[in-house]
Amino acid sequence: MTDQPSAPPLVAAQRIARRDAARQQTLLQPTDFALAASERVALTGPSGSGKSVLLRALALLDPLDGGRIEWRGRPVTRARIPTFRRHVAYLRQRPALLDGTVEDNLRYPYSLAVYRDVSFDAGRARALLAGAGRGEAFLARDASELSGGEAQIVALVRVLQLDPDVLLLDEPTASLDPESARAIEALVAAWFERDRAAHATVWVSHDPAQALRVGTRQWTMHAGVLANASPSGPPAATAPREAAR
Ligand SMILES: Nc1ncnc2c1ncn2[C@@H]1O[C@H](COP(=O)(O)OP(=O)(O)O)[C@@H](O)[C@H]1O
Ligand SMILES: [Mg+2]
């Protein structure tokens, strides 16, 4: 599946689980998952089935209630989480931008301790924005005045300039106009192709046509259960009904 069959997956999850303690509800059933370099996974499933819960768990953004995550075959201990988050970037559906200009937003990550060793590269940022059809003047735009599509482009460029290895994309084009959606797909594709032997994506989509475009492996979620949706995998139709919200 990868260029180096002996290499461990980039991200591996062993029996990871998430619970809502307050409501005594299982959000994610114990789940195994492995993402090798050069893989592109598309994840679909009904609203509320746990797609975001899974992605946020894979990114170690929410505390696990069981299981563990490995990065390149090594468990991600608490001390290694900041480094892990540099490798594995999560992009949410509705980006959170700071007050200020687009450039302020692109510069922001470099003010964080974990990125102290790198600095903002305006040329790189401009090249990435050009890949989304946005010119130089876009850097000076006020973030609060951007459309949803433009805000998502800024959020994606903010992540891509930091050179992650794995992108976890959580419905990044839902509710975007078709042109912005194509820009997002193009940016991700260009990043992926730049070093496909080292990059991998998981892309949550509610659009089956997009899932086929962006994924070489198709997975689906039902009621906190992850199932392989490709013909060779276990049939997704046997998954339990959705948990009530
Ligand atoms: N941090 C949380 N605490 C409690 N419940 C949550 C939390 N995050 C998500 N949920 C619940 O888990 C279920 C799955 O949510 P989610 O993963 O966002 O679904 P989707 O597949 O639409 O992305 C929903 O019922 C949601 O309300
Ligand atoms: Mg979601």
Short mmCIF file of C-alpha atoms and ligand atoms in Angstrom, two decimals:
data_model
loop_
_atom_site.label_atom_id
_atom_site.label_comp_id
_atom_site.label_asym_id
_atom_site.label_seq_id
_atom_site.Cartn_x
_atom_site.Cartn_y
_atom_site.Cartn_z
CA MET A 1 0.00 0.00 0.00
CA THR A 2 2.96 2.31 0.52
CA ASP A 3 6.27 2.72 -1.26
CA GLN A 4 8.00 1.10 1.74
CA PRO A 5 5.96 -1.91 2.84
CA SER A 6 8.06 -2.30 5.99
CA ALA A 7 7.49 1.26 7.21
CA PRO A 8 4.88 1.69 9.94
CA PRO A 9 1.80 3.76 9.11
CA LEU A 10 2.05 7.50 9.70
CA VAL A 11 -0.88 7.43 12.12
CA ALA A 12 -2.18 4.30 13.78
CA ALA A 13 -5.03 4.12 16.24
CA GLN A 14 -5.51 1.12 18.49
CA ARG A 15 -8.90 0.67 20.10
CA ILE A 16 -9.40 4.41 20.49
CA ALA A 17 -12.71 5.25 22.15
CA ARG A 18 -14.62 8.37 23.12
CA ARG A 19 -17.44 8.67 25.64
CA ASP A 20 -19.72 11.44 26.79
CA ALA A 21 -19.42 10.88 30.52
CA ALA A 22 -22.19 13.32 31.41
CA ARG A 23 -24.76 11.50 29.29
CA GLN A 24 -23.23 8.03 29.70
CA GLN A 25 -23.08 7.71 25.92
CA THR A 26 -20.52 6.11 23.66
CA LEU A 27 -19.42 8.58 21.00
CA LEU A 28 -16.80 6.37 19.37
CA GLN A 29 -16.73 2.59 19.76
CA PRO A 30 -13.22 1.15 20.24
CA THR A 31 -11.69 1.70 16.82
CA ASP A 32 -8.58 0.55 15.03
CA PHE A 33 -7.35 2.69 12.18
CA ALA A 34 -4.15 3.00 10.22
CA LEU A 35 -3.19 5.67 7.75
CA ALA A 36 -0.13 4.97 5.65
CA ALA A 37 1.90 7.54 3.76
CA SER A 38 0.43 8.31 0.33
CA GLU A 39 -3.05 7.20 1.38
CA ARG A 40 -6.15 9.33 0.89
CA VAL A 41 -9.15 8.24 2.93
CA ALA A 42 -12.64 9.57 2.37
CA LEU A 43 -15.01 9.31 5.32
CA THR A 44 -18.75 9.63 4.92
CA GLY A 45 -21.71 8.92 7.16
CA PRO A 46 -24.88 10.51 8.46
CA SER A 47 -24.81 13.68 10.49
CA GLY A 48 -24.13 12.87 14.14
CA SER A 49 -22.54 9.49 13.38
CA GLY A 50 -19.21 10.47 14.93
CA LYS A 51 -17.07 11.57 11.99
CA SER A 52 -15.84 14.70 13.76
CA VAL A 53 -15.40 12.80 17.01
CA LEU A 54 -13.14 10.31 15.19
CA LEU A 55 -11.09 12.98 13.42
CA ARG A 56 -10.62 15.02 16.59
CA ALA A 57 -9.61 11.84 18.43
CA LEU A 58 -7.09 10.98 15.69
CA ALA A 59 -5.67 14.49 16.01
CA LEU A 60 -5.53 14.11 19.82
CA LEU A 61 -7.55 17.29 20.19
CA ASP A 62 -9.92 15.64 22.67
CA PRO A 63 -8.79 13.27 25.44
CA LEU A 64 -9.21 9.59 24.57
CA ASP A 65 -11.33 7.39 26.82
CA GLY A 66 -9.43 4.32 25.73
CA GLY A 67 -6.83 3.08 23.30
CA ARG A 68 -3.82 4.87 21.94
CA ILE A 69 -2.44 6.70 18.93
CA GLU A 70 0.94 6.01 17.37
CA TRP A 71 2.92 8.30 15.13
CA ARG A 72 5.25 6.37 12.77
CA GLY A 73 5.02 3.35 15.07
CA ARG A 74 5.70 5.17 18.35
CA PRO A 75 3.02 5.87 20.96
CA VAL A 76 2.23 9.57 21.24
CA THR A 77 2.90 10.27 24.89
CA ARG A 78 1.63 13.46 26.48
CA ALA A 79 5.01 15.10 26.02
CA ARG A 80 4.98 14.32 22.31
CA ILE A 81 1.51 15.74 21.62
CA PRO A 82 2.72 19.20 20.49
CA THR A 83 5.08 17.62 17.97
CA PHE A 84 2.36 15.20 16.86
CA ARG A 85 0.04 18.15 16.20
CA ARG A 86 2.69 19.65 13.95
CA HIS A 87 2.66 16.51 11.87
CA VAL A 88 -1.09 15.93 11.94
CA ALA A 89 -3.21 18.98 11.18
CA TYR A 90 -6.97 19.16 11.70
CA LEU A 91 -9.02 21.53 9.57
CA ARG A 92 -12.51 22.19 10.79
CA GLN A 93 -15.61 22.94 8.78
CA ARG A 94 -16.07 26.45 10.15
CA PRO A 95 -12.66 28.04 10.47
CA ALA A 96 -11.91 30.25 13.43
CA LEU A 97 -10.05 33.33 12.25
CA LEU A 98 -8.63 36.02 14.48
CA ASP A 99 -9.45 39.72 14.23
CA GLY A 100 -7.06 41.41 11.85
CA THR A 101 -5.96 40.90 8.29
CA VAL A 102 -5.46 37.70 6.32
CA GLU A 103 -1.71 38.19 6.76
CA ASP A 104 -2.13 38.54 10.54
CA ASN A 105 -3.92 35.21 10.51
CA LEU A 106 -1.23 33.55 8.43
CA ARG A 107 1.49 34.93 10.73
CA TYR A 108 -0.29 33.86 13.91
CA PRO A 109 0.97 30.23 14.21
CA TYR A 110 4.58 31.45 14.20
CA SER A 111 3.89 33.26 17.47
CA LEU A 112 3.26 29.90 19.16
CA ALA A 113 6.05 28.19 21.08
CA VAL A 114 5.82 25.01 19.01
CA TYR A 115 6.69 26.93 15.81
CA ARG A 116 9.49 29.01 17.32
CA ASP A 117 12.02 27.38 14.95
CA VAL A 118 10.28 28.52 11.75
CA SER A 119 9.15 31.91 10.51
CA PHE A 120 6.50 33.34 8.24
CA ASP A 121 7.43 33.18 4.56
CA ALA A 122 5.44 35.79 2.64
CA GLY A 123 6.47 34.36 -0.72
CA ARG A 124 5.27 30.92 0.25
CA ALA A 125 1.99 32.33 1.55
CA ARG A 126 1.48 34.29 -1.68
CA ALA A 127 2.18 31.19 -3.76
CA LEU A 128 -0.32 29.14 -1.78
CA LEU A 129 -2.95 31.87 -2.05
CA ALA A 130 -2.29 32.10 -5.79
CA GLY A 131 -3.06 28.38 -5.98
CA ALA A 132 -6.50 29.28 -4.66
CA GLY A 133 -6.90 32.12 -7.16
CA ARG A 134 -6.21 34.89 -4.65
CA GLY A 135 -3.78 37.70 -5.47
CA GLU A 136 -1.41 39.77 -3.36
CA ALA A 137 -4.12 42.22 -2.23
CA PHE A 138 -5.90 39.37 -0.46
CA LEU A 139 -3.24 39.42 2.30
CA ALA A 140 -4.44 42.86 3.43
CA ARG A 141 -8.13 41.96 3.52
CA ASP A 142 -9.88 42.14 6.87
CA ALA A 143 -10.58 38.61 8.08
CA SER A 144 -13.98 39.57 9.46
CA GLU A 145 -15.13 40.61 5.98
CA LEU A 146 -14.25 37.37 4.18
CA SER A 147 -16.86 35.04 2.73
CA GLY A 148 -17.09 31.53 4.17
CA GLY A 149 -15.14 30.22 1.19
CA GLU A 150 -12.39 32.82 1.55
CA ALA A 151 -12.14 32.15 5.29
CA GLN A 152 -11.70 28.45 4.60
CA ILE A 153 -8.96 29.20 2.05
CA VAL A 154 -7.13 31.27 4.71
CA ALA A 155 -7.52 28.49 7.27
CA LEU A 156 -6.16 25.91 4.84
CA VAL A 157 -3.22 28.08 3.75
CA ARG A 158 -2.47 28.78 7.43
CA VAL A 159 -2.13 25.02 7.93
CA LEU A 160 -0.34 24.17 4.66
CA GLN A 161 2.43 26.77 5.11
CA LEU A 162 3.45 24.83 8.24
CA ASP A 163 4.19 21.69 6.19
CA PRO A 164 2.11 19.06 7.98
CA ASP A 165 2.43 15.42 6.92
CA VAL A 166 -1.17 14.43 7.52
CA LEU A 167 -4.26 16.54 6.89
CA LEU A 168 -7.51 15.68 8.63
CA LEU A 169 -10.18 17.62 6.76
CA ASP A 170 -13.56 17.86 8.46
CA GLU A 171 -16.11 18.76 5.78
CA PRO A 172 -13.91 21.66 4.69
CA THR A 173 -16.08 22.52 1.70
CA ALA A 174 -19.53 22.00 3.23
CA SER A 175 -21.63 25.11 2.65
CA LEU A 176 -19.04 26.64 0.33
CA ASP A 177 -19.76 27.89 -3.17
CA PRO A 178 -18.54 25.51 -5.93
CA GLU A 179 -15.64 27.77 -6.91
CA SER A 180 -14.28 27.91 -3.35
CA ALA A 181 -14.79 24.17 -2.96
CA ARG A 182 -12.70 23.58 -6.09
CA ALA A 183 -10.02 25.94 -4.75
CA ILE A 184 -9.83 23.94 -1.51
CA GLU A 185 -9.62 20.64 -3.40
CA ALA A 186 -6.90 22.08 -5.67
CA LEU A 187 -4.83 23.35 -2.74
CA VAL A 188 -5.00 20.02 -0.95
CA ALA A 189 -4.18 18.10 -4.14
CA ALA A 190 -1.15 20.32 -4.83
CA TRP A 191 0.11 19.88 -1.27
CA PHE A 192 -0.41 16.11 -1.48
CA GLU A 193 1.42 15.78 -4.81
CA ARG A 194 4.35 17.87 -3.56
CA ASP A 195 5.46 14.89 -1.48
CA ARG A 196 2.98 12.07 -1.88
CA ALA A 197 5.40 9.54 -0.37
CA ALA A 198 5.19 11.40 2.95
CA HIS A 199 1.67 12.85 2.93
CA ALA A 200 -1.74 11.39 3.72
CA THR A 201 -5.26 12.72 4.16
CA VAL A 202 -8.53 11.81 5.80
CA TRP A 203 -11.34 13.86 4.26
CA VAL A 204 -14.79 13.90 5.78
CA SER A 205 -17.38 14.68 3.14
CA HIS A 206 -21.14 14.45 2.84
CA ASP A 207 -20.86 14.55 -0.95
CA PRO A 208 -20.38 11.06 -2.48
CA ALA A 209 -18.94 12.51 -5.69
CA GLN A 210 -16.38 14.50 -3.71
CA ALA A 211 -15.57 11.44 -1.57
CA LEU A 212 -14.64 9.57 -4.75
CA ARG A 213 -12.51 12.47 -5.97
CA VAL A 214 -10.57 12.97 -2.75
CA GLY A 215 -10.34 9.41 -1.44
CA THR A 216 -8.65 6.25 -2.64
CA ARG A 217 -10.07 4.39 0.39
CA GLN A 218 -13.71 4.85 1.26
CA TRP A 219 -14.82 4.55 4.89
CA THR A 220 -18.15 5.22 6.48
CA MET A 221 -19.40 5.83 10.02
CA HIS A 222 -22.67 4.81 11.64
CA ALA A 223 -23.45 5.47 15.29
CA GLY A 224 -19.82 5.68 16.39
CA VAL A 225 -18.75 2.62 14.40
CA LEU A 226 -16.21 2.92 11.60
CA ALA A 227 -16.62 0.54 8.67
CA ASN A 228 -14.77 0.04 5.43
CA ALA A 229 -17.18 1.04 2.70
CA SER A 230 -15.21 -0.48 -0.18
CA PRO A 231 -16.65 -3.71 -1.67
CA SER A 232 -13.97 -5.89 -0.06
CA GLY A 233 -14.62 -4.56 3.43
CA PRO A 234 -17.35 -5.53 5.90
CA PRO A 235 -20.73 -4.30 4.67
CA ALA A 236 -21.57 -0.92 6.12
CA ALA A 237 -25.29 -1.78 5.99
CA THR A 238 -24.90 -4.03 9.05
CA ALA A 239 -23.85 -1.11 11.25
CA PRO A 240 -26.26 -0.22 14.05
CA ARG A 241 -28.70 2.62 13.74
CA GLU A 242 -27.59 6.16 14.53
CA ALA A 243 -27.42 7.10 18.18
CA ALA A 244 -30.06 9.65 19.08
CA ARG A 245 -28.63 13.12 19.49
N1 LIG B 1 -17.31 16.66 23.13
C1 LIG B 1 -18.50 16.04 23.06
N2 LIG B 1 -19.19 15.75 24.18
C2 LIG B 1 -20.38 15.12 24.12
N3 LIG B 1 -20.97 14.75 22.98
C3 LIG B 1 -20.35 15.01 21.84
C4 LIG B 1 -19.08 15.67 21.80
N4 LIG B 1 -18.70 15.79 20.52
C5 LIG B 1 -19.67 15.23 19.79
N5 LIG B 1 -20.66 14.76 20.56
C6 LIG B 1 -21.83 14.01 20.10
O1 LIG B 1 -21.36 12.88 19.40
C7 LIG B 1 -22.18 12.58 18.29
C8 LIG B 1 -21.35 12.57 17.02
O2 LIG B 1 -20.95 13.91 16.76
P1 LIG B 1 -20.05 14.29 15.51
O3 LIG B 1 -18.81 13.51 15.51
O4 LIG B 1 -19.89 15.78 15.55
O5 LIG B 1 -20.96 13.87 14.27
P2 LIG B 1 -20.67 14.06 12.71
O6 LIG B 1 -20.63 12.68 12.14
O7 LIG B 1 -21.82 14.83 12.18
O8 LIG B 1 -19.38 14.78 12.57
C9 LIG B 1 -23.28 13.63 18.29
O9 LIG B 1 -24.39 13.06 18.95
C10 LIG B 1 -22.68 14.76 19.11
O10 LIG B 1 -23.68 15.52 19.74
MG MG B 2 -18.89 16.62 11.87
#
